[in-house]
Amino acid sequence: MSDACAEVVVTLVARDRRQVVSDLVALTKPRVVVMVLVTTLVGYDVGLTGSADYLRMIHLLIGTLLAASGTLALNQYWERDVDARMDRTRTRPLPTGRLQPLEALLLGVALTMLGTAYLAALVGAVVALVIAATAILYLFAYTPLKRRSPLCTLVGGCRRAPARAGWAAARGDVALGAWVLFGILFLWQLPHTLSIARLYREDYARAGVRLLPVVDPNGASTERQILLACVGLLAVSLLPAVIGWTGPLYLAGALALGLAFAGVGIGQALAPSARSARRVLLVSLFYLPLLLGLMAFDRI
């Protein structure tokens, strides 16, 4: 055993086990993982052409849980210096020193590799490739780009691939349906992410994260991006009903949700403020689970 690994083991023994377990779990961002699993499950459900294979579905969720948890832990490993400079993240396990960087690295690599291998063995190579590509994009494109360009938000939207993995698990491909789901998630994350960035603009600026609100002093580009994404999302969210996946209940619900989201986007564009940005964020948090729930419930 190397000296570094031995040091990690000694450190773990010396600390309170419950705190260590809690911090290791926190590295995986459980709330984000739950959303990943929900979108994966919806992708699987929408992609079905017959009855569900529940054992395959369980394997899909387990493998995705492992891979997503590992990827998010690695993200915290790579961004530990950025997190230490931001008020909203400085109490995370790595910036506070409750966990050592090597611990996060080992956990992240182990979970990501285990989850990808699990999916390849028990669900299929296509699903494993989708998840592996998502992890690579997230860690080696989106994460470093955050310090270089506001385009990181667009690149980051490409990591919304779990729905495609769910579709691939159901059908064995990533055809039109998978891309419609991806389009919904891609457009949704733009106002969601930009509203967060606007609310914590000074925090991100202090950490050197170049999200659009940081490099857009008068906010014009930020508000325009939020508005365009909300309007685009309204149109794309209706496609499942147009192409016959879902029935009239989904169509009515998607229209109502889309108009509500577009409404707060218009409000933010006309009268930008922290209060209106917080309203966009709040609506985004309700919008996605409600839309995906409708899609799963009203599938034809």
PDB file of N, CA and C in Angstrom, residues 95-153:
ATOM      1  N   PRO A  95     -13.608  21.504   0.878  1.00  0.00           N
ATOM      2  CA  PRO A  95     -13.091  22.819   1.288  1.00  0.00           C
ATOM      3  C   PRO A  95     -12.863  22.946   2.797  1.00  0.00           C
ATOM      4  N   THR A  96     -13.682  22.286   3.600  1.00  0.00           N
ATOM      5  CA  THR A  96     -13.526  22.381   5.051  1.00  0.00           C
ATOM      6  C   THR A  96     -12.453  21.440   5.586  1.00  0.00           C
ATOM      7  N   GLY A  97     -11.981  20.518   4.763  1.00  0.00           N
ATOM      8  CA  GLY A  97     -10.963  19.574   5.195  1.00  0.00           C
ATOM      9  C   GLY A  97     -11.515  18.358   5.912  1.00  0.00           C
ATOM     10  N   ARG A  98     -12.837  18.202   5.950  1.00  0.00           N
ATOM     11  CA  ARG A  98     -13.399  17.023   6.613  1.00  0.00           C
ATOM     12  C   ARG A  98     -13.070  15.749   5.833  1.00  0.00           C
ATOM     13  N   LEU A  99     -12.877  15.873   4.536  1.00  0.00           N
ATOM     14  CA  LEU A  99     -12.393  14.778   3.706  1.00  0.00           C
ATOM     15  C   LEU A  99     -11.144  15.237   2.974  1.00  0.00           C
ATOM     16  N   GLN A 100     -10.275  14.309   2.665  1.00  0.00           N
ATOM     17  CA  GLN A 100      -9.067  14.600   1.913  1.00  0.00           C
ATOM     18  C   GLN A 100      -9.328  14.417   0.415  1.00  0.00           C
ATOM     19  N   PRO A 101      -8.630  15.182  -0.440  1.00  0.00           N
ATOM     20  CA  PRO A 101      -8.843  15.064  -1.886  1.00  0.00           C
ATOM     21  C   PRO A 101      -8.683  13.638  -2.406  1.00  0.00           C
ATOM     22  N   LEU A 102      -7.720  12.895  -1.876  1.00  0.00           N
ATOM     23  CA  LEU A 102      -7.516  11.529  -2.357  1.00  0.00           C
ATOM     24  C   LEU A 102      -8.726  10.651  -2.081  1.00  0.00           C
ATOM     25  N   GLU A 103      -9.394  10.893  -0.973  1.00  0.00           N
ATOM     26  CA  GLU A 103     -10.587  10.122  -0.647  1.00  0.00           C
ATOM     27  C   GLU A 103     -11.675  10.357  -1.691  1.00  0.00           C
ATOM     28  N   ALA A 104     -11.857  11.623  -2.054  1.00  0.00           N
ATOM     29  CA  ALA A 104     -12.864  11.951  -3.065  1.00  0.00           C
ATOM     30  C   ALA A 104     -12.483  11.355  -4.413  1.00  0.00           C
ATOM     31  N   LEU A 105     -11.203  11.427  -4.754  1.00  0.00           N
ATOM     32  CA  LEU A 105     -10.737  10.884  -6.023  1.00  0.00           C
ATOM     33  C   LEU A 105     -10.963   9.377  -6.096  1.00  0.00           C
ATOM     34  N   LEU A 106     -10.597   8.674  -5.046  1.00  0.00           N
ATOM     35  CA  LEU A 106     -10.768   7.214  -5.035  1.00  0.00           C
ATOM     36  C   LEU A 106     -12.245   6.830  -5.104  1.00  0.00           C
ATOM     37  N   LEU A 107     -13.063   7.519  -4.324  1.00  0.00           N
ATOM     38  CA  LEU A 107     -14.494   7.223  -4.333  1.00  0.00           C
ATOM     39  C   LEU A 107     -15.086   7.496  -5.704  1.00  0.00           C
ATOM     40  N   GLY A 108     -14.759   8.649  -6.287  1.00  0.00           N
ATOM     41  CA  GLY A 108     -15.323   9.018  -7.580  1.00  0.00           C
ATOM     42  C   GLY A 108     -14.924   8.062  -8.687  1.00  0.00           C
ATOM     43  N   VAL A 109     -13.655   7.738  -8.761  1.00  0.00           N
ATOM     44  CA  VAL A 109     -13.188   6.818  -9.807  1.00  0.00           C
ATOM     45  C   VAL A 109     -13.825   5.446  -9.639  1.00  0.00           C
ATOM     46  N   ALA A 110     -13.860   4.948  -8.393  1.00  0.00           N
ATOM     47  CA  ALA A 110     -14.414   3.614  -8.145  1.00  0.00           C
ATOM     48  C   ALA A 110     -15.893   3.538  -8.528  1.00  0.00           C
ATOM     49  N   LEU A 111     -16.692   4.525  -8.101  1.00  0.00           N
ATOM     50  CA  LEU A 111     -18.123   4.496  -8.393  1.00  0.00           C
ATOM     51  C   LEU A 111     -18.404   4.658  -9.883  1.00  0.00           C
ATOM     52  N   THR A 112     -17.683   5.566 -10.530  1.00  0.00           N
ATOM     53  CA  THR A 112     -17.915   5.798 -11.959  1.00  0.00           C
ATOM     54  C   THR A 112     -17.582   4.557 -12.777  1.00  0.00           C
ATOM     55  N   MET A 113     -16.442   3.945 -12.499  1.00  0.00           N
ATOM     56  CA  MET A 113     -16.035   2.750 -13.240  1.00  0.00           C
ATOM     57  C   MET A 113     -16.956   1.577 -12.937  1.00  0.00           C
ATOM     58  N   LEU A 114     -17.329   1.436 -11.666  1.00  0.00           N
ATOM     59  CA  LEU A 114     -18.218   0.341 -11.284  1.00  0.00           C
ATOM     60  C   LEU A 114     -19.584   0.497 -11.946  1.00  0.00           C
ATOM     61  N   GLY A 115     -20.126   1.716 -11.929  1.00  0.00           N
ATOM     62  CA  GLY A 115     -21.434   1.945 -12.531  1.00  0.00           C
ATOM     63  C   GLY A 115     -21.429   1.704 -14.025  1.00  0.00           C
ATOM     64  N   THR A 116     -20.389   2.156 -14.716  1.00  0.00           N
ATOM     65  CA  THR A 116     -20.305   1.959 -16.165  1.00  0.00           C
ATOM     66  C   THR A 116     -20.168   0.480 -16.501  1.00  0.00           C
ATOM     67  N   ALA A 117     -19.315  -0.219 -15.753  1.00  0.00           N
ATOM     68  CA  ALA A 117     -19.140  -1.661 -15.990  1.00  0.00           C
ATOM     69  C   ALA A 117     -20.429  -2.421 -15.691  1.00  0.00           C
ATOM     70  N   TYR A 118     -21.125  -2.033 -14.639  1.00  0.00           N
ATOM     71  CA  TYR A 118     -22.395  -2.661 -14.274  1.00  0.00           C
ATOM     72  C   TYR A 118     -23.412  -2.521 -15.400  1.00  0.00           C
ATOM     73  N   LEU A 119     -23.516  -1.314 -15.956  1.00  0.00           N
ATOM     74  CA  LEU A 119     -24.454  -1.078 -17.056  1.00  0.00           C
ATOM     75  C   LEU A 119     -24.063  -1.881 -18.295  1.00  0.00           C
ATOM     76  N   ALA A 120     -22.783  -1.931 -18.607  1.00  0.00           N
ATOM     77  CA  ALA A 120     -22.327  -2.678 -19.777  1.00  0.00           C
ATOM     78  C   ALA A 120     -22.647  -4.161 -19.643  1.00  0.00           C
ATOM     79  N   ALA A 121     -22.491  -4.691 -18.441  1.00  0.00           N
ATOM     80  CA  ALA A 121     -22.688  -6.125 -18.231  1.00  0.00           C
ATOM     81  C   ALA A 121     -24.157  -6.519 -18.131  1.00  0.00           C
ATOM     82  N   LEU A 122     -24.982  -5.671 -17.510  1.00  0.00           N
ATOM     83  CA  LEU A 122     -26.344  -6.082 -17.178  1.00  0.00           C
ATOM     84  C   LEU A 122     -27.444  -5.327 -17.920  1.00  0.00           C
ATOM     85  N   VAL A 123     -27.102  -4.248 -18.608  1.00  0.00           N
ATOM     86  CA  VAL A 123     -28.121  -3.494 -19.349  1.00  0.00           C
ATOM     87  C   VAL A 123     -27.788  -3.420 -20.831  1.00  0.00           C
ATOM     88  N   GLY A 124     -26.549  -3.102 -21.155  1.00  0.00           N
ATOM     89  CA  GLY A 124     -26.177  -3.062 -22.566  1.00  0.00           C
ATOM     90  C   GLY A 124     -25.056  -2.076 -22.836  1.00  0.00           C
ATOM     91  N   ALA A 125     -24.326  -2.327 -23.914  1.00  0.00           N
ATOM     92  CA  ALA A 125     -23.172  -1.497 -24.254  1.00  0.00           C
ATOM     93  C   ALA A 125     -23.586  -0.079 -24.631  1.00  0.00           C
ATOM     94  N   VAL A 126     -24.722   0.071 -25.328  1.00  0.00           N
ATOM     95  CA  VAL A 126     -25.158   1.406 -25.758  1.00  0.00           C
ATOM     96  C   VAL A 126     -25.430   2.289 -24.550  1.00  0.00           C
ATOM     97  N   VAL A 127     -26.114   1.747 -23.559  1.00  0.00           N
ATOM     98  CA  VAL A 127     -26.417   2.509 -22.347  1.00  0.00           C
ATOM     99  C   VAL A 127     -25.128   2.898 -21.629  1.00  0.00           C
ATOM    100  N   ALA A 128     -24.218   1.938 -21.506  1.00  0.00           N
ATOM    101  CA  ALA A 128     -22.946   2.211 -20.843  1.00  0.00           C
ATOM    102  C   ALA A 128     -22.166   3.297 -21.572  1.00  0.00           C
ATOM    103  N   LEU A 129     -22.181   3.272 -22.895  1.00  0.00           N
ATOM    104  CA  LEU A 129     -21.474   4.290 -23.677  1.00  0.00           C
ATOM    105  C   LEU A 129     -22.083   5.675 -23.475  1.00  0.00           C
ATOM    106  N   VAL A 130     -23.421   5.743 -23.423  1.00  0.00           N
ATOM    107  CA  VAL A 130     -24.090   7.034 -23.195  1.00  0.00           C
ATOM    108  C   VAL A 130     -23.689   7.606 -21.840  1.00  0.00           C
ATOM    109  N   ILE A 131     -23.700   6.771 -20.816  1.00  0.00           N
ATOM    110  CA  ILE A 131     -23.355   7.224 -19.467  1.00  0.00           C
ATOM    111  C   ILE A 131     -21.876   7.595 -19.378  1.00  0.00           C
ATOM    112  N   ALA A 132     -21.014   6.781 -19.995  1.00  0.00           N
ATOM    113  CA  ALA A 132     -19.579   7.082 -19.977  1.00  0.00           C
ATOM    114  C   ALA A 132     -19.284   8.387 -20.711  1.00  0.00           C
ATOM    115  N   ALA A 133     -19.937   8.590 -21.856  1.00  0.00           N
ATOM    116  CA  ALA A 133     -19.726   9.835 -22.612  1.00  0.00           C
ATOM    117  C   ALA A 133     -20.201  11.040 -21.807  1.00  0.00           C
ATOM    118  N   THR A 134     -21.289  10.879 -21.080  1.00  0.00           N
ATOM    119  CA  THR A 134     -21.796  11.964 -20.243  1.00  0.00           C
ATOM    120  C   THR A 134     -20.802  12.326 -19.152  1.00  0.00           C
ATOM    121  N   ALA A 135     -20.230  11.299 -18.503  1.00  0.00           N
ATOM    122  CA  ALA A 135     -19.241  11.540 -17.449  1.00  0.00           C
ATOM    123  C   ALA A 135     -18.008  12.249 -18.006  1.00  0.00           C
ATOM    124  N   ILE A 136     -17.545  11.816 -19.160  1.00  0.00           N
ATOM    125  CA  ILE A 136     -16.365  12.425 -19.776  1.00  0.00           C
ATOM    126  C   ILE A 136     -16.631  13.882 -20.135  1.00  0.00           C
ATOM    127  N   LEU A 137     -17.788  14.136 -20.723  1.00  0.00           N
ATOM    128  CA  LEU A 137     -18.146  15.503 -21.095  1.00  0.00           C
ATOM    129  C   LEU A 137     -18.253  16.397 -19.869  1.00  0.00           C
ATOM    130  N   TYR A 138     -18.869  15.890 -18.834  1.00  0.00           N
ATOM    131  CA  TYR A 138     -19.075  16.663 -17.607  1.00  0.00           C
ATOM    132  C   TYR A 138     -17.749  17.024 -16.945  1.00  0.00           C
ATOM    133  N   LEU A 139     -16.840  16.045 -16.878  1.00  0.00           N
ATOM    134  CA  LEU A 139     -15.603  16.239 -16.140  1.00  0.00           C
ATOM    135  C   LEU A 139     -14.515  16.947 -16.941  1.00  0.00           C
ATOM    136  N   PHE A 140     -14.445  16.658 -18.236  1.00  0.00           N
ATOM    137  CA  PHE A 140     -13.300  17.133 -19.012  1.00  0.00           C
ATOM    138  C   PHE A 140     -13.646  18.232 -20.024  1.00  0.00           C
ATOM    139  N   ALA A 141     -14.926  18.569 -20.128  1.00  0.00           N
ATOM    140  CA  ALA A 141     -15.316  19.689 -20.989  1.00  0.00           C
ATOM    141  C   ALA A 141     -16.033  20.757 -20.161  1.00  0.00           C
ATOM    142  N   TYR A 142     -17.149  20.405 -19.560  1.00  0.00           N
ATOM    143  CA  TYR A 142     -17.943  21.379 -18.816  1.00  0.00           C
ATOM    144  C   TYR A 142     -17.186  21.948 -17.615  1.00  0.00           C
ATOM    145  N   THR A 143     -16.599  21.074 -16.793  1.00  0.00           N
ATOM    146  CA  THR A 143     -15.951  21.528 -15.563  1.00  0.00           C
ATOM    147  C   THR A 143     -14.801  22.498 -15.822  1.00  0.00           C
ATOM    148  N   PRO A 144     -13.819  22.184 -16.685  1.00  0.00           N
ATOM    149  CA  PRO A 144     -12.751  23.168 -16.927  1.00  0.00           C
ATOM    150  C   PRO A 144     -13.221  24.411 -17.674  1.00  0.00           C
ATOM    151  N   LEU A 145     -14.256  24.254 -18.531  1.00  0.00           N
ATOM    152  CA  LEU A 145     -14.720  25.389 -19.318  1.00  0.00           C
ATOM    153  C   LEU A 145     -15.387  26.450 -18.444  1.00  0.00           C
ATOM    154  N   LYS A 146     -15.870  26.062 -17.269  1.00  0.00           N
ATOM    155  CA  LYS A 146     -16.520  27.016 -16.377  1.00  0.00           C
ATOM    156  C   LYS A 146     -15.591  28.164 -15.985  1.00  0.00           C
ATOM    157  N   ARG A 147     -14.306  27.935 -16.009  1.00  0.00           N
ATOM    158  CA  ARG A 147     -13.351  28.985 -15.639  1.00  0.00           C
ATOM    159  C   ARG A 147     -12.853  29.760 -16.859  1.00  0.00           C
ATOM    160  N   ARG A 148     -13.323  29.377 -18.042  1.00  0.00           N
ATOM    161  CA  ARG A 148     -12.787  29.990 -19.253  1.00  0.00           C
ATOM    162  C   ARG A 148     -13.824  30.743 -20.086  1.00  0.00           C
ATOM    163  N   SER A 149     -15.057  30.247 -20.131  1.00  0.00           N
ATOM    164  CA  SER A 149     -16.019  30.825 -21.071  1.00  0.00           C
ATOM    165  C   SER A 149     -17.455  30.618 -20.598  1.00  0.00           C
ATOM    166  N   PRO A 150     -18.331  31.601 -20.851  1.00  0.00           N
ATOM    167  CA  PRO A 150     -19.752  31.417 -20.540  1.00  0.00           C
ATOM    168  C   PRO A 150     -20.421  30.354 -21.402  1.00  0.00           C
ATOM    169  N   LEU A 151     -19.731  29.889 -22.441  1.00  0.00           N
ATOM    170  CA  LEU A 151     -20.268  28.789 -23.245  1.00  0.00           C
ATOM    171  C   LEU A 151     -20.383  27.500 -22.444  1.00  0.00           C
ATOM    172  N   CYS A 152     -19.803  27.502 -21.245  1.00  0.00           N
ATOM    173  CA  CYS A 152     -19.886  26.305 -20.407  1.00  0.00           C
ATOM    174  C   CYS A 152     -21.330  25.898 -20.146  1.00  0.00           C
ATOM    175  N   THR A 153     -22.236  26.876 -20.089  1.00  0.00           N
ATOM    176  CA  THR A 153     -23.648  26.552 -19.830  1.00  0.00           C
ATOM    177  C   THR A 153     -24.229  25.727 -20.966  1.00  0.00           C
TER     178      THR A 153
END
